[in-house]
XYZ file of C-alpha atoms in Angstrom:
756
model
C 14.804 24.734 -22.834
C 11.815 26.808 -21.747
C 10.694 30.448 -21.946
C 12.578 31.477 -18.795
C 16.179 30.252 -19.178
C 18.077 28.600 -22.081
C 18.772 25.391 -20.135
C 17.495 23.698 -17.010
C 19.524 23.752 -13.812
C 21.733 20.690 -13.271
C 24.718 19.895 -11.102
C 27.141 21.459 -13.595
C 25.660 24.729 -14.923
C 24.666 26.767 -11.868
C 26.773 29.789 -12.828
C 25.172 30.175 -16.247
C 21.731 29.289 -14.968
C 21.776 31.753 -12.059
C 22.871 34.598 -14.335
C 20.034 33.910 -16.786
C 17.514 33.490 -13.988
C 18.554 36.758 -12.356
C 18.055 38.587 -15.655
C 14.608 37.080 -15.990
C 13.610 38.090 -12.445
C 14.880 41.638 -12.990
C 13.006 41.923 -16.283
C 9.772 40.841 -14.596
C 10.212 43.074 -11.499
C 10.684 40.074 -9.211
C 14.290 40.498 -8.081
C 13.403 42.690 -5.086
C 11.951 39.565 -3.496
C 15.451 38.050 -3.544
C 17.287 41.157 -2.251
C 14.917 42.005 0.590
C 16.099 40.963 4.076
C 12.959 42.182 5.795
C 10.328 39.879 7.120
C 7.440 39.387 4.691
C 4.232 41.214 5.603
C 1.395 39.402 7.336
C -2.340 39.603 6.591
C -2.988 41.117 10.010
C -0.608 44.042 9.456
C -1.492 45.010 5.886
C -3.622 42.726 3.791
C -3.002 44.496 0.452
C 0.811 44.403 0.877
C 0.644 40.759 1.861
C -1.327 39.855 -1.280
C 1.149 41.773 -3.499
C 4.132 40.042 -1.842
C 2.475 36.628 -2.079
C 1.861 37.084 -5.808
C 5.478 38.103 -6.532
C 6.823 35.299 -4.346
C 4.699 32.740 -6.167
C 5.778 34.017 -9.612
C 9.465 33.960 -8.676
C 9.194 30.536 -7.024
C 7.342 29.132 -10.035
C 10.030 30.451 -12.394
C 12.776 28.747 -10.363
C 10.915 25.429 -9.973
C 10.040 25.121 -13.656
C 13.658 25.800 -14.651
C 15.243 22.881 -12.773
C 15.814 19.235 -13.629
C 13.809 16.779 -11.541
C 16.808 15.789 -9.396
C 17.290 19.445 -8.377
C 13.573 20.101 -7.995
C 13.254 17.208 -5.556
C 15.638 19.086 -3.221
C 13.634 22.338 -3.143
C 10.041 21.289 -3.784
C 9.041 21.694 -0.120
C 10.351 25.297 0.134
C 7.573 27.902 -0.115
C 9.751 31.051 -0.074
C 11.403 32.158 -3.340
C 14.272 33.884 -1.467
C 14.940 30.850 0.707
C 14.843 28.639 -2.399
C 17.351 30.901 -4.201
C 19.709 30.971 -1.210
C 19.450 27.197 -0.820
C 20.496 26.610 -4.421
C 23.413 29.012 -4.028
C 24.685 27.317 -0.872
C 24.250 23.855 -2.370
C 26.427 24.720 -5.361
C 29.036 26.393 -3.150
C 29.454 23.076 -1.276
C 30.482 21.233 -4.451
C 34.229 20.824 -3.994
C 36.185 20.901 -7.296
C 37.197 17.401 -8.285
C 34.287 15.628 -6.617
C 32.214 15.993 -9.733
C 33.762 16.507 -13.116
C 31.548 18.150 -15.767
C 30.960 16.351 -19.012
C 33.940 16.115 -21.323
C 34.008 16.158 -25.074
C 32.455 12.954 -26.438
C 35.017 10.284 -27.258
C 34.123 8.986 -30.692
C 35.686 6.171 -32.722
C 37.238 7.090 -36.070
C 34.594 5.065 -37.914
C 31.859 7.451 -36.793
C 33.603 10.768 -37.403
C 30.469 11.965 -39.175
C 28.755 12.115 -35.780
C 31.230 14.623 -34.360
C 29.843 18.117 -33.494
C 31.871 19.598 -36.337
C 30.239 17.145 -38.681
C 26.844 18.241 -37.423
C 27.652 21.838 -38.259
C 28.337 20.719 -41.819
C 24.828 19.413 -42.291
C 24.860 15.877 -40.848
C 21.666 14.858 -38.990
C 21.505 15.858 -35.347
C 19.970 12.468 -34.510
C 23.150 10.664 -35.589
C 25.226 12.934 -33.376
C 22.944 12.437 -30.386
C 23.033 8.660 -30.801
C 26.802 8.555 -31.104
C 27.307 10.915 -28.173
C 25.081 8.768 -25.968
C 26.842 5.572 -27.046
C 30.410 6.758 -26.468
C 29.835 9.248 -23.709
C 32.057 8.854 -20.627
C 31.704 10.575 -17.275
C 33.829 10.095 -14.175
C 32.845 9.979 -10.518
C 35.497 9.879 -7.833
C 35.073 7.212 -5.139
C 37.962 7.398 -2.706
C 41.107 7.088 -4.783
C 39.426 5.094 -7.549
C 37.842 6.465 -10.692
C 35.115 4.567 -12.491
C 34.416 5.335 -16.127
C 30.690 4.889 -16.722
C 29.913 3.470 -20.133
C 33.171 1.583 -20.476
C 31.278 -1.716 -20.341
C 29.351 -0.720 -23.457
C 32.617 -0.062 -25.253
C 33.859 -3.540 -24.301
C 30.640 -5.091 -25.567
C 31.142 -3.402 -28.920
C 34.642 -4.874 -29.170
C 33.307 -8.328 -28.175
C 30.422 -8.203 -30.635
C 32.029 -10.592 -33.162
C 32.485 -13.166 -30.390
C 28.868 -12.894 -29.290
C 27.568 -13.124 -32.852
C 29.668 -16.210 -33.471
C 28.263 -17.852 -30.334
C 24.691 -17.006 -31.279
C 25.223 -18.438 -34.775
C 26.811 -21.594 -33.334
C 30.070 -21.071 -35.253
C 32.570 -22.860 -33.022
C 35.469 -22.288 -35.434
C 34.948 -18.519 -35.351
C 34.729 -18.623 -31.561
C 37.954 -20.585 -31.296
C 39.702 -18.200 -33.697
C 38.551 -15.084 -31.811
C 39.399 -16.454 -28.364
C 42.763 -17.659 -29.668
C 43.621 -14.118 -30.790
C 42.118 -12.518 -27.669
C 42.600 -14.922 -24.731
C 41.366 -12.362 -22.208
C 37.976 -12.182 -23.952
C 36.739 -15.234 -22.018
C 36.649 -13.139 -18.848
C 34.912 -10.121 -20.431
C 31.225 -9.413 -20.027
C 29.869 -9.314 -23.548
C 26.066 -9.140 -23.039
C 23.668 -6.612 -21.609
C 23.187 -8.286 -18.223
C 26.838 -8.917 -17.517
C 27.083 -12.339 -19.155
C 30.413 -13.694 -20.289
C 30.902 -15.739 -23.436
C 30.418 -18.901 -21.370
C 27.086 -17.578 -20.068
C 25.863 -16.871 -23.594
C 27.019 -20.233 -24.957
C 25.416 -22.075 -22.041
C 22.067 -20.359 -22.503
C 22.246 -21.259 -26.195
C 22.837 -24.903 -25.175
C 25.799 -25.209 -27.551
C 27.955 -27.953 -26.078
C 30.751 -27.657 -28.644
C 31.277 -23.930 -28.070
C 31.249 -24.490 -24.297
C 34.069 -27.022 -24.742
C 36.061 -24.488 -26.774
C 35.623 -21.710 -24.210
C 36.412 -23.883 -21.203
C 39.774 -24.823 -22.738
C 40.855 -21.167 -22.610
C 39.399 -20.410 -19.166
C 40.876 -20.643 -15.710
C 38.915 -21.759 -12.678
C 38.479 -18.133 -11.659
C 37.094 -17.229 -15.084
C 34.435 -19.921 -14.771
C 33.320 -18.478 -11.431
C 32.445 -15.047 -12.877
C 28.827 -14.115 -12.218
C 26.415 -11.961 -14.198
C 24.215 -9.197 -12.817
C 21.869 -11.826 -11.349
C 24.837 -13.316 -9.462
C 24.617 -16.512 -11.511
C 27.611 -18.419 -12.808
C 27.454 -20.089 -16.194
C 27.230 -23.395 -14.324
C 23.982 -22.240 -12.707
C 22.590 -21.461 -16.158
C 23.478 -25.010 -17.206
C 21.369 -26.192 -14.285
C 18.535 -23.879 -15.353
C 18.361 -25.298 -18.886
C 18.992 -28.828 -17.600
C 22.022 -29.606 -19.769
C 23.885 -32.375 -18.010
C 26.516 -32.553 -20.748
C 27.444 -28.860 -20.345
C 27.577 -29.333 -16.582
C 29.954 -32.284 -17.016
C 32.273 -30.201 -19.225
C 32.478 -27.450 -16.614
C 32.885 -29.820 -13.686
C 35.936 -31.441 -15.319
C 37.588 -28.024 -15.277
C 36.322 -26.746 -11.925
C 34.531 -29.064 -9.479
C 34.005 -26.155 -7.088
C 31.224 -24.832 -9.323
C 28.892 -27.429 -7.815
C 29.136 -25.761 -4.404
C 28.865 -22.104 -5.478
C 25.341 -21.007 -4.472
C 23.126 -18.434 -6.131
C 20.535 -16.611 -4.059
C 21.080 -19.024 -1.149
C 20.446 -22.182 -3.207
C 22.868 -24.626 -4.794
C 22.994 -25.516 -8.514
C 21.458 -28.929 -7.762
C 18.435 -27.159 -6.267
C 18.214 -24.876 -9.299
C 18.116 -27.889 -11.627
C 15.495 -29.555 -9.454
C 13.281 -26.461 -9.297
C 13.190 -26.430 -13.113
C 12.192 -30.105 -13.261
C 15.393 -31.537 -14.819
C 15.483 -34.971 -13.230
C 18.621 -36.379 -14.865
C 20.682 -33.230 -14.290
C 19.490 -33.053 -10.693
C 20.551 -36.619 -9.977
C 23.954 -35.958 -11.554
C 24.583 -32.768 -9.556
C 23.333 -34.451 -6.391
C 25.902 -37.196 -6.886
C 28.637 -34.523 -6.943
C 27.379 -32.369 -4.069
C 28.998 -33.045 -0.720
C 26.330 -34.055 1.759
C 28.116 -32.165 4.526
C 27.158 -28.964 2.717
C 23.489 -29.991 2.863
C 23.365 -30.418 6.630
C 21.253 -27.890 8.596
C 24.252 -26.330 10.315
C 25.506 -25.100 6.931
C 22.413 -23.071 6.075
C 19.316 -23.509 3.956
C 20.858 -25.656 1.233
C 19.592 -29.034 2.422
C 16.059 -27.946 3.361
C 15.682 -26.042 0.072
C 16.700 -29.135 -1.890
C 14.349 -31.337 0.139
C 11.462 -28.962 -0.499
C 12.107 -28.847 -4.249
C 12.557 -32.610 -4.619
C 9.230 -33.206 -2.900
C 7.365 -30.613 -4.956
C 8.920 -31.957 -8.182
C 8.270 -35.565 -7.093
C 11.925 -36.599 -7.201
C 11.252 -38.828 -4.238
C 14.399 -40.948 -4.538
C 16.499 -37.895 -3.647
C 14.029 -36.878 -0.929
C 14.334 -40.290 0.714
C 18.102 -40.200 0.547
C 18.169 -36.763 2.186
C 15.874 -37.859 5.005
C 17.684 -41.132 5.580
C 20.985 -39.282 5.947
C 19.642 -36.294 7.892
C 16.030 -36.569 9.168
C 16.188 -33.137 10.837
C 15.978 -31.504 7.391
C 12.245 -32.168 7.520
C 11.680 -29.375 10.047
C 14.287 -26.855 8.875
C 12.933 -23.901 6.931
C 14.451 -23.107 3.547
C 15.602 -19.758 2.137
C 11.954 -18.759 1.582
C 10.925 -19.603 5.150
C 9.038 -22.749 4.090
C 9.114 -25.802 6.348
C 9.315 -29.018 4.232
C 7.202 -30.922 6.751
C 4.494 -28.256 6.655
C 4.474 -28.198 2.862
C 4.474 -31.988 2.598
C 1.614 -32.375 5.082
C -0.806 -30.580 2.763
C -0.075 -32.517 -0.442
C -3.290 -34.513 -0.537
C -2.705 -35.879 -4.050
C 0.433 -37.708 -2.892
C -1.532 -40.030 -0.586
C -4.174 -42.733 -1.132
C -6.834 -40.717 0.710
C -6.604 -38.033 -1.970
C -7.186 -40.390 -4.907
C -10.629 -40.623 -6.437
C -10.817 -43.470 -8.943
C -13.919 -44.883 -10.550
C -14.779 -48.397 -9.431
C -12.859 -50.349 -12.083
C -9.721 -48.217 -11.694
C -9.981 -48.589 -7.929
C -10.164 -52.356 -8.381
C -6.994 -52.318 -10.517
C -5.272 -49.952 -8.073
C -5.929 -52.275 -5.139
C -4.338 -55.210 -6.976
C -1.190 -53.471 -8.195
C 1.917 -54.175 -6.140
C 4.779 -51.696 -6.363
C 8.257 -52.062 -5.001
C 10.430 -49.048 -4.352
C 13.909 -49.106 -5.888
C 16.889 -49.516 -3.562
C 18.443 -46.585 -1.747
C 20.080 -43.850 -3.775
C 23.523 -44.396 -2.279
C 24.911 -45.801 -5.507
C 23.791 -42.684 -7.352
C 26.069 -40.568 -5.207
C 29.031 -42.731 -6.129
C 28.772 -42.864 -9.890
C 26.381 -42.053 -12.680
C 26.907 -44.738 -15.373
C 26.345 -43.588 -18.949
C 24.846 -45.691 -21.690
C 27.105 -46.569 -24.550
C 24.750 -45.674 -27.345
C 27.048 -46.922 -30.113
C 27.413 -50.318 -28.550
C 23.720 -50.491 -27.853
C 22.973 -49.562 -31.446
C 25.003 -52.530 -32.656
C 23.165 -54.943 -30.446
C 20.043 -55.890 -32.408
C 18.563 -57.866 -29.540
C 18.830 -54.932 -27.135
C 17.292 -52.642 -29.729
C 14.406 -55.019 -30.259
C 13.721 -55.342 -26.567
C 13.854 -51.559 -26.228
C 11.236 -51.101 -28.960
C 9.068 -53.818 -27.428
C 9.262 -52.167 -24.043
C 8.292 -48.858 -25.614
C 5.293 -50.420 -27.346
C 4.133 -52.095 -24.145
C 4.540 -48.835 -22.246
C 2.513 -46.936 -24.836
C -0.202 -49.582 -24.803
C -0.472 -49.497 -21.021
C -0.575 -45.717 -21.112
C -3.376 -45.854 -23.658
C -5.408 -48.114 -21.365
C -4.726 -45.840 -18.386
C -2.900 -48.578 -16.475
C 0.402 -46.725 -16.479
C -1.198 -43.703 -14.815
C -2.661 -45.957 -12.126
C 0.722 -47.595 -11.541
C 2.502 -44.222 -11.405
C -0.066 -42.940 -8.921
C 0.410 -45.937 -6.651
C 4.201 -45.592 -6.910
C 3.853 -41.938 -5.860
C 1.738 -43.016 -2.896
C 4.346 -45.597 -1.875
C 7.106 -42.995 -1.987
C 5.017 -40.477 -0.050
C 4.240 -42.977 2.696
C 7.922 -43.867 2.961
C 8.889 -40.195 3.253
C 6.155 -39.692 5.842
C 7.512 -42.641 7.815
C 10.990 -41.042 8.019
C 9.518 -37.688 9.015
C 7.370 -39.288 11.703
C 10.345 -41.132 13.134
C 12.152 -37.831 13.520
C 9.078 -36.196 15.091
C 9.077 -38.922 17.744
C 12.573 -37.785 18.823
C 11.639 -34.102 19.248
C 10.995 -32.879 22.778
C 7.366 -31.912 23.432
C 8.379 -28.341 24.267
C 10.054 -27.934 20.876
C 7.286 -29.300 18.653
C 5.877 -25.852 18.001
C 9.282 -24.312 17.286
C 10.016 -27.009 14.718
C 6.720 -26.396 12.920
C 5.160 -29.728 13.872
C 1.970 -28.137 15.198
C 1.524 -26.063 12.044
C 2.072 -29.134 9.860
C -0.384 -31.158 11.956
C -3.207 -28.635 11.581
C -2.372 -28.140 7.912
C -2.842 -31.881 7.355
C -6.213 -31.710 9.144
C -7.305 -28.778 7.003
C -6.311 -30.589 3.800
C -7.788 -33.890 4.910
C -4.550 -35.896 4.675
C -5.495 -38.596 7.150
C -2.253 -40.534 6.609
C -0.186 -37.590 7.869
C -2.473 -36.999 10.844
C -2.409 -40.644 11.886
C 1.357 -41.044 11.535
C 2.063 -37.840 13.436
C -0.225 -38.896 16.278
C 1.460 -42.292 16.347
C 4.822 -40.567 16.559
C 3.702 -38.324 19.427
C 0.305 -38.760 21.074
C 0.627 -35.273 22.590
C -0.680 -33.929 19.298
C -4.156 -35.199 20.234
C -4.343 -32.566 22.957
C -2.903 -29.545 21.147
C -5.145 -26.722 19.943
C -4.684 -23.988 17.365
C -5.058 -20.215 17.796
C -8.855 -20.653 17.904
C -8.499 -23.223 20.714
C -9.719 -25.973 18.386
C -8.266 -29.456 18.516
C -8.138 -32.204 15.927
C -11.857 -33.060 15.920
C -13.117 -29.475 16.030
C -10.881 -28.612 13.076
C -12.041 -31.701 11.194
C -15.650 -30.594 11.598
C -14.877 -26.973 10.699
C -13.135 -27.995 7.467
C -15.580 -30.858 6.751
C -12.884 -33.515 6.560
C -14.778 -36.747 7.101
C -11.585 -38.837 6.917
C -10.138 -37.010 9.912
C -13.453 -36.976 11.765
C -13.597 -40.769 11.362
C -10.819 -41.030 13.942
C -13.413 -40.378 16.626
C -14.675 -43.945 16.163
C -11.291 -45.518 16.936
C -10.071 -43.279 19.750
C -10.433 -44.617 23.230
C -10.684 -42.340 26.235
C -9.220 -39.409 24.313
C -12.403 -38.965 22.286
C -14.515 -37.846 25.273
C -12.162 -34.980 25.955
C -12.020 -34.016 22.272
C -15.799 -34.217 21.754
C -16.547 -31.983 24.732
C -14.022 -29.308 23.765
C -14.965 -25.685 23.034
C -13.101 -22.974 21.155
C -12.261 -19.441 22.265
C -15.748 -18.218 21.312
C -17.322 -20.942 23.470
C -18.523 -22.865 20.439
C -18.899 -26.583 21.004
C -18.614 -29.162 18.230
C -22.274 -28.814 17.304
C -21.902 -25.017 16.919
C -19.036 -25.583 14.494
C -21.001 -28.193 12.539
C -23.890 -25.710 12.287
C -21.760 -23.209 10.387
C -21.685 -23.353 6.600
C -18.921 -25.540 5.176
C -15.986 -23.925 3.342
C -16.848 -23.104 -0.261
C -14.158 -25.360 -1.720
C -15.642 -28.331 0.119
C -19.184 -27.595 -1.073
C -17.954 -27.187 -4.648
C -17.066 -30.896 -4.714
C -20.795 -31.764 -4.555
C -23.064 -31.255 -7.568
C -26.228 -29.262 -6.966
C -27.300 -27.034 -4.097
C -29.808 -29.628 -2.893
C -27.138 -32.282 -2.447
C -24.881 -29.716 -0.778
C -27.641 -29.016 1.727
C -28.088 -32.742 2.233
C -24.371 -33.114 2.997
C -24.549 -30.289 5.536
C -27.484 -31.964 7.263
C -25.600 -35.257 7.340
C -22.674 -33.563 9.068
C -24.925 -31.849 11.591
C -26.862 -35.020 12.396
C -23.676 -37.068 12.738
C -22.102 -34.613 15.166
C -25.427 -34.336 17.017
C -25.436 -38.108 17.511
C -22.094 -38.211 19.327
C -22.218 -35.082 21.495
C -24.114 -34.665 24.727
C -27.845 -33.887 24.360
C -27.253 -30.711 26.343
C -24.954 -29.438 23.590
C -28.000 -28.496 21.510
C -28.967 -25.904 24.129
C -25.467 -24.629 24.809
C -24.977 -20.887 24.201
C -21.756 -19.558 22.763
C -20.221 -16.152 23.444
C -22.786 -14.519 21.151
C -25.735 -16.237 22.907
C -26.456 -18.490 19.921
C -27.640 -22.089 19.972
C -26.403 -24.568 17.333
C -29.845 -24.857 15.726
C -30.124 -21.081 15.347
C -26.688 -20.910 13.742
C -27.555 -23.716 11.317
C -30.780 -22.065 10.137
C -29.164 -18.660 9.767
C -26.001 -19.797 7.982
C -27.824 -22.153 5.601
C -30.661 -19.836 4.655
C -29.229 -19.057 1.222
C -28.242 -22.673 0.575
C -31.821 -23.785 1.284
C -33.125 -21.216 -1.197
C -30.589 -22.311 -3.815
C -31.465 -25.955 -3.213
C -35.171 -25.238 -3.665
C -34.481 -23.378 -6.894
C -32.262 -26.205 -8.199
C -34.845 -28.879 -7.382
C -37.707 -26.963 -8.964
C -35.759 -26.205 -12.143
C -34.770 -29.855 -12.477
C -38.310 -31.053 -11.830
C -39.818 -28.561 -14.285
C -37.430 -29.480 -17.103
C -37.867 -33.219 -16.639
C -41.651 -32.910 -16.291
C -41.853 -31.424 -19.776
C -39.991 -34.423 -21.185
C -42.202 -36.839 -19.241
C -45.388 -35.142 -20.454
C -44.259 -35.410 -24.069
C -43.566 -39.118 -23.630
C -47.027 -39.660 -22.097
C -48.643 -37.978 -25.081
C -46.642 -39.955 -27.628
C -47.058 -43.333 -25.929
C -50.790 -42.840 -25.335
C -51.293 -42.012 -29.010
C -49.085 -44.900 -30.164
C -51.138 -47.393 -28.141
C -54.204 -46.676 -30.311
C -52.305 -46.266 -33.567
C -51.508 -49.917 -34.177
C -48.649 -50.603 -36.638
C -50.086 -51.962 -39.897
C -53.688 -51.279 -38.864
C -56.482 -53.723 -37.853
C -58.071 -56.650 -39.643
C -61.375 -55.441 -41.138
C -63.119 -58.730 -40.444
C -61.974 -59.501 -36.884
C -61.029 -55.986 -35.799
C -57.806 -57.260 -34.248
C -54.355 -55.916 -35.228
C -52.892 -57.531 -38.320
C -49.581 -58.348 -36.616
C -51.024 -59.606 -33.368
C -49.387 -62.989 -33.846
C -45.854 -61.486 -34.143
C -43.532 -61.365 -31.114
C -42.282 -57.936 -32.114
C -45.829 -56.619 -31.869
C -46.122 -57.988 -28.335
C -42.832 -56.286 -27.499
C -44.201 -53.056 -28.922
C -47.333 -53.223 -26.779
C -45.430 -54.076 -23.578
C -42.756 -51.423 -24.072
C -45.402 -48.826 -24.948
C -47.286 -49.590 -21.756
C -44.116 -49.539 -19.662
C -43.089 -46.217 -21.152
C -46.538 -44.714 -20.546
C -46.767 -45.907 -16.943
C -43.151 -44.953 -16.119
C -43.458 -41.474 -17.603
C -46.747 -40.941 -15.746
C -45.070 -41.952 -12.489
C -42.165 -39.660 -13.249
C -44.378 -36.646 -13.938
C -46.436 -37.223 -10.805
C -43.289 -37.568 -8.680
C -41.804 -34.397 -10.156
C -45.103 -32.706 -9.309
C -44.579 -33.835 -5.745
C -41.136 -32.256 -5.817
C -42.578 -28.966 -7.043
C -45.228 -28.874 -4.323
C -42.949 -29.811 -1.401
C -42.563 -27.427 1.527
C -38.728 -27.355 1.265
C -37.994 -27.377 4.949
C -34.422 -28.031 6.081
C -35.196 -31.620 7.106
C -36.730 -32.402 3.699
C -33.333 -32.195 2.036
C -32.047 -35.112 4.085
C -34.333 -37.915 2.812
C -37.674 -36.787 1.413
C -36.637 -34.616 -1.524
C -33.689 -36.795 -2.641
C -35.960 -39.888 -2.566
C -38.550 -38.203 -4.769
C -35.849 -37.112 -7.178
C -34.432 -40.650 -7.341
C -37.845 -42.125 -8.175
C -38.634 -39.428 -10.743
C -35.311 -39.663 -12.584
C -35.317 -43.479 -12.533
C -38.797 -43.780 -13.982
C -38.039 -41.109 -16.575
C -35.013 -43.102 -17.683
C -37.129 -46.279 -17.908
C -39.791 -44.475 -19.930
C -37.250 -43.146 -22.450
C -35.635 -46.572 -22.846
C -39.029 -48.279 -23.260
C -40.104 -45.662 -25.800
C -37.035 -46.415 -27.910
C -37.790 -50.153 -27.694
C -41.342 -49.522 -28.874
C -40.061 -47.429 -31.752
C -37.585 -50.109 -32.837
C -40.289 -52.788 -32.625
C -42.487 -50.731 -34.914
C -39.642 -50.376 -37.412
C -39.051 -54.123 -37.470
C -42.766 -54.763 -38.075
C -43.041 -52.186 -40.846
C -39.804 -53.037 -42.665
C -40.338 -56.810 -42.409
C -36.782 -58.138 -42.146
C -34.871 -55.535 -44.140
C -31.883 -55.607 -41.835
C -29.864 -53.183 -43.940
C -32.329 -50.491 -42.883
C -33.335 -51.778 -39.488
C -29.862 -51.984 -37.918
C -28.788 -48.372 -38.640
C -32.154 -47.063 -37.416
C -31.918 -49.096 -34.216
C -28.443 -47.720 -33.592
C -29.706 -44.190 -34.141
C -32.565 -44.831 -31.753
C -30.075 -45.745 -29.033
C -28.447 -42.304 -29.177
C -31.086 -40.505 -27.014
C -30.894 -43.195 -24.375
C -27.124 -43.018 -24.355
C -27.130 -39.220 -24.043
C -29.557 -39.390 -21.142
C -27.398 -41.966 -19.387
C -24.244 -39.915 -19.853
C -25.824 -36.669 -18.661
C -28.279 -37.696 -15.951
C -27.223 -41.118 -14.732
C -24.139 -39.841 -12.800
C -26.417 -37.406 -10.969
C -28.834 -40.231 -10.185
C -25.979 -42.345 -8.840
C -24.722 -39.470 -6.681
C -28.161 -38.857 -5.200
C -28.696 -42.544 -4.477
C -25.236 -42.993 -2.948
C -25.535 -39.918 -0.734
C -29.028 -40.878 0.432
C -28.931 -44.676 0.770
C -25.222 -45.441 0.454
C -22.844 -46.385 3.274
C -22.376 -42.714 4.147
C -19.367 -40.450 4.247
C -18.270 -41.492 7.737
C -16.263 -44.675 8.101
C -17.378 -46.247 11.374
C -15.454 -49.443 10.664
C -12.030 -47.829 10.564
C -9.391 -50.215 11.838
C -8.043 -49.475 15.262
C -4.671 -47.916 14.527
C -3.930 -46.381 17.906
């Protein structure tokens, strides 16, 4: 209600509304706007009359607009004339043929809620109760052809089925069996808010016993009923990963395995949720003919999910039976080959182990299990009762569990699992490459091979790149949308593993090295650009990042023609100019990082110099008054004290002086390649030596002063080792990284075996 009319205009009350609105317009001297058939005045003819008409028109139009429901207002909101708006509403309501829309009927209320009836309201019952009951049991009818649908009837059915739903939620199988026995048709009714049947609800609850009860009363058609998400109860069993519930349903209706939801099969649903056992079971029941490419996306979707969920045994079986699935897009438009080509962690080149784990990894031998063909025939179940009676089997099972836990604790199991994953991935790649070799060169792009090839280059998956080139050497000559081939892309994305192929290519490498992109950039131009941020983030410190960029630029410069350094691209830029411009900020960040590191470490070194210089003239125990020599001069621990004190003093002095050299450097681009990293290596190494020697001197002094009291000496020595340990843990990895990047074998493998 508002101040204009008692009720807003809807599809059913135009007669009452128009009468009330007319009275309002008459009372406010606005009705003449509606009756007039003359053209409205214009500002040119009579400005005062136009302003008076415009005001009345706006008042009348506002009264009509604010007295309509939103669905009616949306039909007239673009009309600026009050008369035209009034006539439009009149014509619209004249077009409503009787019978097309039936006005609301009296609410149909159950006898148990008679207090909510309008008559009950008039006797003092709360209006809120009446409104709630009217909304709950309100029915309206809309005619569609010769059929009439009663809206709200589903809610009434849900109320009747409430005892069944409550029994399922409580897990009361006896109550469920009793209810379904008295109402056999209830198994086909939708009892929940999203159109779920009793079987849907029981499946989501994971109650196997209730599912067995319901299936006994259901026909095959009942089990195929879908909810509002178009999911059968069998699909929900795949979602929660209940193999037992799936087995119960399959015994009744095997066709459930082949009923898709949203263009994917139940086996794919189970796989996408990571349920390995259920996936293997459903895969054993799914006809492989349904998974072939000619039958849709089912096979490619399953292949994609098994790879992403690392269920490689199923992936191998799919590819062995139908290799063409590798290049068929799934229901989301994803090509399995393209997705697989970028999974760097699945291949040895993507693994980064520390030295002792790498040593173990290289000596582990894994053997893939046999083909999955037997899985598709039968899925044997363990007889738990029989196994429980067998004490020997139980003992071996516990022993195996203990061994597995012990290996996991040592990290060996993770190394073995990683190598097993790599073995599977290489096997899958082998099958995909074999299929690529059968594709015609003109169809490589259509099948997504080019996209997968460049994706592997971008991700640095050298195994994929090598195998694809082996399968079809034409890929060495293809270029992307920027006219960049394999080597230009490797440089652009800073993938040293891919760039290493240049050392094993024969005549192809001269063509690839001399290539230019669509902006006339040669390989040196591309190397001069700043590396992608995710590649730089792998290196600690801006100075080392700048060093890595210089290493890339120098390496590319060493293999291209000398004239490439003077080559101009489309924007008249030389490689050297691009390098200086694009790395300007990185140079500044590297200078800041080096100076902050040098300043912080110099303070520590200066403190050590002060302490060690003072300690050298503060002899433990004092001097002999007669000879003037230290009292403990004859003790070996005193000699150790003197030597370690001197070493600490000299090392810390060297460290401070070297850090001073770092602070006073010119910080040119070339300095980041060798000069600055070398100074930092010397400074950090000597600082580490000085700290270690200082702790040795301190411990020697304790031994001299305490004179063999080991119960005090040993704890103090252990405490003294804490600073050294902390320094090693925090700074030693950085020192190793700097040394390896400066004087190590380098990031480019020039001894790569000739694979081509």
